[in-house]
Coordinates of C-alpha atoms and ligand atoms in Angstrom, one line a residue:
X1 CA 4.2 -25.0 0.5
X2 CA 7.5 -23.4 1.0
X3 CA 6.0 -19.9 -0.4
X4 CA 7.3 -16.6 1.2
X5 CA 4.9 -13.7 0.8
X6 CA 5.0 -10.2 1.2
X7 CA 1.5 -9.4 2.6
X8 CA 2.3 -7.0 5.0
X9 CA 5.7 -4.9 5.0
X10 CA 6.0 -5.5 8.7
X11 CA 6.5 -8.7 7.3
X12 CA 9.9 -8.4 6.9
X13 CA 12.0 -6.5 9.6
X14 CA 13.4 -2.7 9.3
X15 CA 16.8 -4.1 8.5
X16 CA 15.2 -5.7 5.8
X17 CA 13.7 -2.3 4.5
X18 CA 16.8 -0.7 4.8
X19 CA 18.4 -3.3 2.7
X20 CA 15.5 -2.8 0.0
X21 CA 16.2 1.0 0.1
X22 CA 19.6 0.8 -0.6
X23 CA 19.0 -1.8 -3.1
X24 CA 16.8 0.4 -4.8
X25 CA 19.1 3.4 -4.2
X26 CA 22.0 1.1 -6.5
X27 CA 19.4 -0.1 -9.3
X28 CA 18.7 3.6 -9.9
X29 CA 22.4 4.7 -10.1
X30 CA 23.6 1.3 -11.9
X31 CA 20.3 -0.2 -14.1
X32 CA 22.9 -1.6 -16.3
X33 CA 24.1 -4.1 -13.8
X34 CA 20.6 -5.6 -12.9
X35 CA 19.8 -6.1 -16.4
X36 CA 19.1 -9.7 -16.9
X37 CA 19.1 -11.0 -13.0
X38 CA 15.5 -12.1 -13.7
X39 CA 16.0 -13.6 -17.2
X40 CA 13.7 -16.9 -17.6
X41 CA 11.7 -16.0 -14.5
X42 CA 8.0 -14.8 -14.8
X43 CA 5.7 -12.7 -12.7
X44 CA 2.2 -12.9 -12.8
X45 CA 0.0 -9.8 -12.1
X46 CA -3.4 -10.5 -11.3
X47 CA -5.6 -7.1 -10.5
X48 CA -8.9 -7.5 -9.8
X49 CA -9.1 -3.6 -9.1
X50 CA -8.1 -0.7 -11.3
X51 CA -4.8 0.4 -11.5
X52 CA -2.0 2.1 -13.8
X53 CA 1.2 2.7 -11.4
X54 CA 1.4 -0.1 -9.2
X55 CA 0.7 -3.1 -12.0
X56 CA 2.7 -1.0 -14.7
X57 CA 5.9 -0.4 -12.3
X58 CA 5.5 -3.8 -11.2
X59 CA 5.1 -4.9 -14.8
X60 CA 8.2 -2.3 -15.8
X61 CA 10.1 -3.6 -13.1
X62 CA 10.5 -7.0 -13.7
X63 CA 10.9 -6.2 -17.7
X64 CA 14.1 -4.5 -16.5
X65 CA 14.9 -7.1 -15.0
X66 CA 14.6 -9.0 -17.9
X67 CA 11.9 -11.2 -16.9
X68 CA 8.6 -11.9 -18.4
X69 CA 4.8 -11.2 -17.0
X70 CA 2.0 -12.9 -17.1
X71 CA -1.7 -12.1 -15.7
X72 CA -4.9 -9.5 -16.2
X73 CA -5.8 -6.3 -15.5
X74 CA -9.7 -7.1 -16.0
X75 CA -11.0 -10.4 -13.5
X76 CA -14.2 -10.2 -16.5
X77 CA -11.4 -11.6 -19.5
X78 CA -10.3 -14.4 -17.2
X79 CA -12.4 -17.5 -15.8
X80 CA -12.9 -15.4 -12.6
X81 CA -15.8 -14.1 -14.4
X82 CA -17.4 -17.7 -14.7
X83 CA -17.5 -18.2 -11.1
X84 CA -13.9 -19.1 -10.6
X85 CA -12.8 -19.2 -6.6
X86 CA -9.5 -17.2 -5.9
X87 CA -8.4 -20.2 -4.6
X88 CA -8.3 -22.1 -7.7
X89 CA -7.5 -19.1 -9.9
X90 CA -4.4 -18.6 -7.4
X91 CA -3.5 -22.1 -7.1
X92 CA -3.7 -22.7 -11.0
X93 CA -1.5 -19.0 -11.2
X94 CA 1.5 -20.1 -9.3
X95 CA 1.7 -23.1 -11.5
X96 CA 3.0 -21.2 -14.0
X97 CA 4.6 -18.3 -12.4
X98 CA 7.5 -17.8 -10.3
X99 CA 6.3 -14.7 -8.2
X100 CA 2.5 -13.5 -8.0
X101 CA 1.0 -9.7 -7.5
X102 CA -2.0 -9.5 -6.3
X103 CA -4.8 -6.8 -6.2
X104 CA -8.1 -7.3 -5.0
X105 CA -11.2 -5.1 -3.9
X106 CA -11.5 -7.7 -0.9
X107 CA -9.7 -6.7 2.6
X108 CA -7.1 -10.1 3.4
X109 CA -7.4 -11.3 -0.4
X110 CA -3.5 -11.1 -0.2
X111 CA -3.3 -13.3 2.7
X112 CA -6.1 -15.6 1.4
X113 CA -4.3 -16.3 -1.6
X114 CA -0.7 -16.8 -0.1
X115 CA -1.8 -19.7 2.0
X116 CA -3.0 -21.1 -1.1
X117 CA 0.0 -20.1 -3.5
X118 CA 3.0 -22.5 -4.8
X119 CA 5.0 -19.6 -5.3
X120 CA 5.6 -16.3 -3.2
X121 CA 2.9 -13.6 -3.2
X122 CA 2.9 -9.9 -3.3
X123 CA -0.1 -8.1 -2.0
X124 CA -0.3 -4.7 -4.1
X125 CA -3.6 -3.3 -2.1
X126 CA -6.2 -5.4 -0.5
X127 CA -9.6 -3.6 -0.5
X128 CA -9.2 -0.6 2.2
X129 CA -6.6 -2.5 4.1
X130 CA -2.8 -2.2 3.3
X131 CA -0.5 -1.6 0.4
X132 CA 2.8 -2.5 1.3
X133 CA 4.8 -1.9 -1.8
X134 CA 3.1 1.6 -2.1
X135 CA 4.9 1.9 1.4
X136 CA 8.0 0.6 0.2
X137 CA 7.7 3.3 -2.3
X138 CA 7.2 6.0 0.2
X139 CA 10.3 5.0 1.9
X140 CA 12.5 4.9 -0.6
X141 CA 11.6 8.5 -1.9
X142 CA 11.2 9.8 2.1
X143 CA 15.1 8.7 2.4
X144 CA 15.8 10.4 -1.0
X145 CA 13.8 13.0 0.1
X146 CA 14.3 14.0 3.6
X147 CA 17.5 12.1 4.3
X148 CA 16.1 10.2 7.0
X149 CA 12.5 8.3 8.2
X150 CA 12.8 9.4 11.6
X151 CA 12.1 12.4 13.1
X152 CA 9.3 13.8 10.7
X153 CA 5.9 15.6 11.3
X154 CA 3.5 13.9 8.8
X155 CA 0.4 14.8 8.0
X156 CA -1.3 12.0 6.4
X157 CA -5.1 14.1 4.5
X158 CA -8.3 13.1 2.7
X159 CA -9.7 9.7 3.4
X160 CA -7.6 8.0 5.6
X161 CA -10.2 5.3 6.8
X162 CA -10.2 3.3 3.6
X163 CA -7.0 4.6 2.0
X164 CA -4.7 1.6 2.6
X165 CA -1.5 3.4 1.3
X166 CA -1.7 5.3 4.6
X167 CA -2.4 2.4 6.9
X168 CA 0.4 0.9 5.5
X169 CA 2.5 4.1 5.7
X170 CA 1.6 4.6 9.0
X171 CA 2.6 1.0 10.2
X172 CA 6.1 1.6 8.7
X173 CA 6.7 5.2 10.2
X174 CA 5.9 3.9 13.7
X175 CA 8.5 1.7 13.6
X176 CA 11.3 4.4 13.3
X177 CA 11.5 7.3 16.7
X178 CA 10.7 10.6 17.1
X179 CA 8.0 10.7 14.0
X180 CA 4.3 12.4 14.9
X181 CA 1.4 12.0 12.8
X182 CA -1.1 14.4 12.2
X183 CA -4.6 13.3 10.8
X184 CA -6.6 15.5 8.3
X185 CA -9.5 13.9 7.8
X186 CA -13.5 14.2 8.5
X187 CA -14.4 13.1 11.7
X188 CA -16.2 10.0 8.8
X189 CA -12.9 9.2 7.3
X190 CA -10.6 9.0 10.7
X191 CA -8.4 6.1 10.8
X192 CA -9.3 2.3 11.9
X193 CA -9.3 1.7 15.9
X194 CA -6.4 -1.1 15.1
X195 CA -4.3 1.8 13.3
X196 CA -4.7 4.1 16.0
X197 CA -3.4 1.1 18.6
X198 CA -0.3 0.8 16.5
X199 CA 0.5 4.2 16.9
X200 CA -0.8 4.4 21.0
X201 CA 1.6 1.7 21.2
X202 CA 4.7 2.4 19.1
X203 CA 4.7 5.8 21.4
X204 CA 4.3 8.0 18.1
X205 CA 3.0 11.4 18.2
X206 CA -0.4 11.6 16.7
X207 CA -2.8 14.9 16.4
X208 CA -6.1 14.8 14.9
X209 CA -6.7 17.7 13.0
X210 CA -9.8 18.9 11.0
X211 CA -8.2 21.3 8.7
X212 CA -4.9 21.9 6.6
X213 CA -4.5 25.1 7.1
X214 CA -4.4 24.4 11.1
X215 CA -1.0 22.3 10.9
X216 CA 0.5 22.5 7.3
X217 CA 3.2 25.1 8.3
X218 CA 4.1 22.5 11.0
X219 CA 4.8 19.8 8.0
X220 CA 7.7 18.0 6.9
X221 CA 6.1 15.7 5.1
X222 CA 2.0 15.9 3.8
X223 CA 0.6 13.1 1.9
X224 CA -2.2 13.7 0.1
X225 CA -5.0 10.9 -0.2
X226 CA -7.8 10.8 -2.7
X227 CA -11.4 10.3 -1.2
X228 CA -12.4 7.3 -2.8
X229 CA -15.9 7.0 -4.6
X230 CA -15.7 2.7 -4.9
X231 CA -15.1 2.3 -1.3
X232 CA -17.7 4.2 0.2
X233 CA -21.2 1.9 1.0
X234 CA -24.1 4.6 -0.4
X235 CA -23.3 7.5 -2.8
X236 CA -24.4 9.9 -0.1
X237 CA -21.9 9.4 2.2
X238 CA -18.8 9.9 -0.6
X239 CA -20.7 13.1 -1.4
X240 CA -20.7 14.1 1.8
X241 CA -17.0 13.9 1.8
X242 CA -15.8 15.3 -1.4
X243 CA -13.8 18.1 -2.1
X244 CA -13.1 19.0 1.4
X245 CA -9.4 18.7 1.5
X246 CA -8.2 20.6 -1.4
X247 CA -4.4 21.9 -2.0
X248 CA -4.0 25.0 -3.5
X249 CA -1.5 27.5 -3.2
X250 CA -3.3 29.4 -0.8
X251 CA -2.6 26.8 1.9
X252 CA 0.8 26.0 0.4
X253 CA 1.9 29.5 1.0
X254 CA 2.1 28.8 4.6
X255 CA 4.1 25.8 4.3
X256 CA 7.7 25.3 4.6
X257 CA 10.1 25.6 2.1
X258 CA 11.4 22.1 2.7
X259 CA 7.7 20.1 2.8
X260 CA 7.8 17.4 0.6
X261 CA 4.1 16.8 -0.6
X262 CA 3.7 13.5 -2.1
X263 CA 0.5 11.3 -3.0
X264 CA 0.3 7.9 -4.0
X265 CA -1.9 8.8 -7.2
X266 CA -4.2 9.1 -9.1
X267 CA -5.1 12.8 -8.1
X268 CA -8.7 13.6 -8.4
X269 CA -9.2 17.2 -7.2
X270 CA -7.2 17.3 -4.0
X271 CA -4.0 18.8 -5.2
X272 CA -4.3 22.0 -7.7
X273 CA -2.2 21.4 -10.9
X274 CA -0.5 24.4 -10.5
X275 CA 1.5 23.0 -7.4
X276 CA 3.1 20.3 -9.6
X277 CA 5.4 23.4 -10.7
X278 CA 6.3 23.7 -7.0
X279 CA 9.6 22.4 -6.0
X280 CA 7.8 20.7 -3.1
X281 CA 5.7 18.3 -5.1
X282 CA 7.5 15.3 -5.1
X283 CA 4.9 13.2 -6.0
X284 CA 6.0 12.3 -9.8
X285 CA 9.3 11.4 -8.8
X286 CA 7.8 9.4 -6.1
X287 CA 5.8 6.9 -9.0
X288 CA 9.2 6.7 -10.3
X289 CA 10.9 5.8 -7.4
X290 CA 8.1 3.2 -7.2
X291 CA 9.6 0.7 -9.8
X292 CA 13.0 1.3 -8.2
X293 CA 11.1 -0.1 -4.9
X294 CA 9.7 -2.8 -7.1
X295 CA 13.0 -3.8 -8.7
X296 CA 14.6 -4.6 -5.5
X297 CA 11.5 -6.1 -3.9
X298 CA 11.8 -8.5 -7.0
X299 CA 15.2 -9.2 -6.6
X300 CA 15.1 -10.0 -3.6
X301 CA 11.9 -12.0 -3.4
X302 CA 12.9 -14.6 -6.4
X303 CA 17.0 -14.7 -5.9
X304 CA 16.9 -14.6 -1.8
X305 CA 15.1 -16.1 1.0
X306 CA 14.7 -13.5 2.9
X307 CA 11.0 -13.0 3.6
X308 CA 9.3 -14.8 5.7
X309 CA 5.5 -15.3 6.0
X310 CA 4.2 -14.5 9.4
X311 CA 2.5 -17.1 11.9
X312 CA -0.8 -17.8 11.2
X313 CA -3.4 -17.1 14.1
X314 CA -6.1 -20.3 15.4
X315 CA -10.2 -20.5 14.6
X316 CA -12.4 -19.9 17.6
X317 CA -15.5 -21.3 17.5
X318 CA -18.3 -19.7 16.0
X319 CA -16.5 -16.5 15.3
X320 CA -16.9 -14.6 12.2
X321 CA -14.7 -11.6 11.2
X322 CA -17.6 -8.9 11.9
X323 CA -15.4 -6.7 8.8
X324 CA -18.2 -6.9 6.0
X325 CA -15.4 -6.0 3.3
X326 CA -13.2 -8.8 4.7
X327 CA -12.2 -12.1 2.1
X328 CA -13.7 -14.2 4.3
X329 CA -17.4 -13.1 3.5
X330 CA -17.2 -13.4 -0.7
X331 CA -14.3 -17.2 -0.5
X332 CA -16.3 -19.1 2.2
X333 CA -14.0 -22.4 2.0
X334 CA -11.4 -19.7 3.9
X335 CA -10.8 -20.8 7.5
X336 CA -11.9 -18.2 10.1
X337 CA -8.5 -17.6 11.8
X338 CA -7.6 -15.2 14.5
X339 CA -4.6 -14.0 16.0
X340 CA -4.9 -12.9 19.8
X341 CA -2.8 -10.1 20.8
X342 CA -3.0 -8.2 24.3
X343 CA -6.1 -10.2 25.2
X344 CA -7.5 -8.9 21.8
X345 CA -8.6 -11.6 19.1
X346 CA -8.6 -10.0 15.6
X347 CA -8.9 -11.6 12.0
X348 CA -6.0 -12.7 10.7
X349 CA -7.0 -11.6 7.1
X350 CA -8.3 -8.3 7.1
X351 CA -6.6 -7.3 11.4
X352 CA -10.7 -6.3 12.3
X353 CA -10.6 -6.7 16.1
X354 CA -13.8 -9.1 17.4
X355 CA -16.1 -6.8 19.5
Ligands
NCD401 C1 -3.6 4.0 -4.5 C2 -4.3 2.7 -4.3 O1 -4.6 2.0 -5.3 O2 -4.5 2.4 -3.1 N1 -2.9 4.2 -5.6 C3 -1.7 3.5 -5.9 O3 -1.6 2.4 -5.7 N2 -0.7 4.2 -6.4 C4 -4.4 5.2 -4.1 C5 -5.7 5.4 -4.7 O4 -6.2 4.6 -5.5 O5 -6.3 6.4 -4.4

């Protein structure tokens, strides 16, 4: 399978992001000339998890484009409800499609289905793991934004142990100098160990912080998370968490007057309506910035061959990936596979280190 995916956005390499930026910066000033480049081409979206900006962006995108989609929003109207293994359902998809997005509860879905995939595959959020084109996103409206991705104190809020947008975010931002990181969240919704090692590593700055009003006048950037109810394993433990990292004005009025406060949406209760007035808030134009992303990513993935899949790790006997939200526990044809890094073996679908 000569498939090139786009499970991960360190995937592709930063001159690659920078090429996708700039792409998108031209498709937003000149639409009229990428009318059409995606005529006859078609796009599947398959999202087996809620969603309304990243399928209908995706979805607008490629419209623009002037290709056609394919797919469902709901796995219950397709034969996934009968019993149907992703495998087959992907493998059966990419048949008739030229480029599949994929969304899935699961953590490493997205990689599961790109070894399995005749045609290239997008992953638009696996379970709590990563959303890359939600990054892609971010970085597009960050260098509209702020000018610049490096150099920034971010302050990534809420529930930042499942929310994938800011794994993903934080990933990319470590990648470019002089960025620190600070981490509002309960000491229950910290980041993953494996996120924390890419910032140890990457030498970024990183402060964990319990409340916003301790570092928000410090901010360039905060992005706001939503604590999310389906991710959490017993009711008690979302309620727990609720409502603890709340927005208002208040807070904002110590902030500076260049923040830029985005969120990857939907908002729940974390940012007070009357802050979308606030010149700050740059989180509407950031959905729309999102199909710019998605435009170029397009473009780029069906007319060039410029991504390349990363190297897939080995088995080792008798492990199993200890993640209980991992792919590997619901699809059990998938091979256990994992990739060993600094003396460190961890799953090559979901990145859960073995104890
Ligand atoms: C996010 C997601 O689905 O991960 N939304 C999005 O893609 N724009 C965040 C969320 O659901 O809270």
């Amino acid at each position: 399978m000569n498939a090139h995916h786009l499970i991960d956005l360190n995937d592709i390499s930063v001159e690659q992001w920078d090429a996708l930026i700039r792409l998108a910066a031209d498709i937003r000033l000149n639409p009229r000339d990428y009318m059409g480049r995606c005529r006859g081409r078609i796009m599947a979206t398959l999202f087996y998890e809620p969603s309304t900006r990243t399928q209908m962006s995706f979805q607008a995108a490629m419209l623009r484009l002037g290709g056609e989609i394919i797919g469902f929003d709901n796995p219950g109207n397709s034969s996934v409800s009968k019993g149907e293994s992703l495998k087959d359902t992907v493998r059966i998809v990419s048949g008739y499609s030229d480029l599949i997005v994929m969304r899935h509860p699961q953590e490493g879905a997205a990689k599961a289905a790109s070894m399995y995939s005749l045609c290239p595959v997008i992953n638009a959020g696996d379970g709590g793991h990563l959303h890359p084109t939600q990054t892609l996103t971010d970085l597009v409206t960050l260098s509209n934004e702020k000018g610049s991705l490096s150099g920034l104190k971010i302050g990534v809020c809420g529930d930042i142990k499942y929310g994938r947008t800011v794994h993903s975010l934080i990933k990319a931002m470590c990648k470019f100098s002089g960025n620190v990181f600070y981490l509002i969240s309960t000491p229950e919704l910290g980041v993953p160990g494996y996120i924390k090692e890419v910032m140890s590593s990457s030498g970024c700055g990183c402060l964990e912080v319990n409340s916003l009003e301790e570092c928000i006048g410090e901010l360039d950037v905060l992005y706001m998370t939503r604590i999310q109810r389906e991710r959490f394993a017993t009711p008690e433990e979302y309620e727990r968490n609720r409502g603890v990292y709340i927005l208002d004005r208040k807070k904002l009025s110590k902030a500076k007057a260049d923040l830029s406060i985005m969120h990857p949406l939907p908002r729940v209760d974390e940012i007070e309506d009357a802050i979308d007035d606030d010149r700050r808030a740059v989180y509407y134009r950031q959905a729309v910035f999102g199909m710019y992303a998605r435009m170029a990513l397009i473009l780029r993935m069906l007319e060039e061959d410029v991504i390349t899949a990363k190297g897939f790790g080995k088995p080792i006997d008798g492990a199993v990936c200890t993640n209980p939200r991992c792919i590997t526990h619901t699809e059990h044809y998938l091979p256990g596979c994992f990739s060993q890094e600094g003396g460190a073996s961890s799953c090559c679908y979901c990145d859960t280190r073995l104890a």
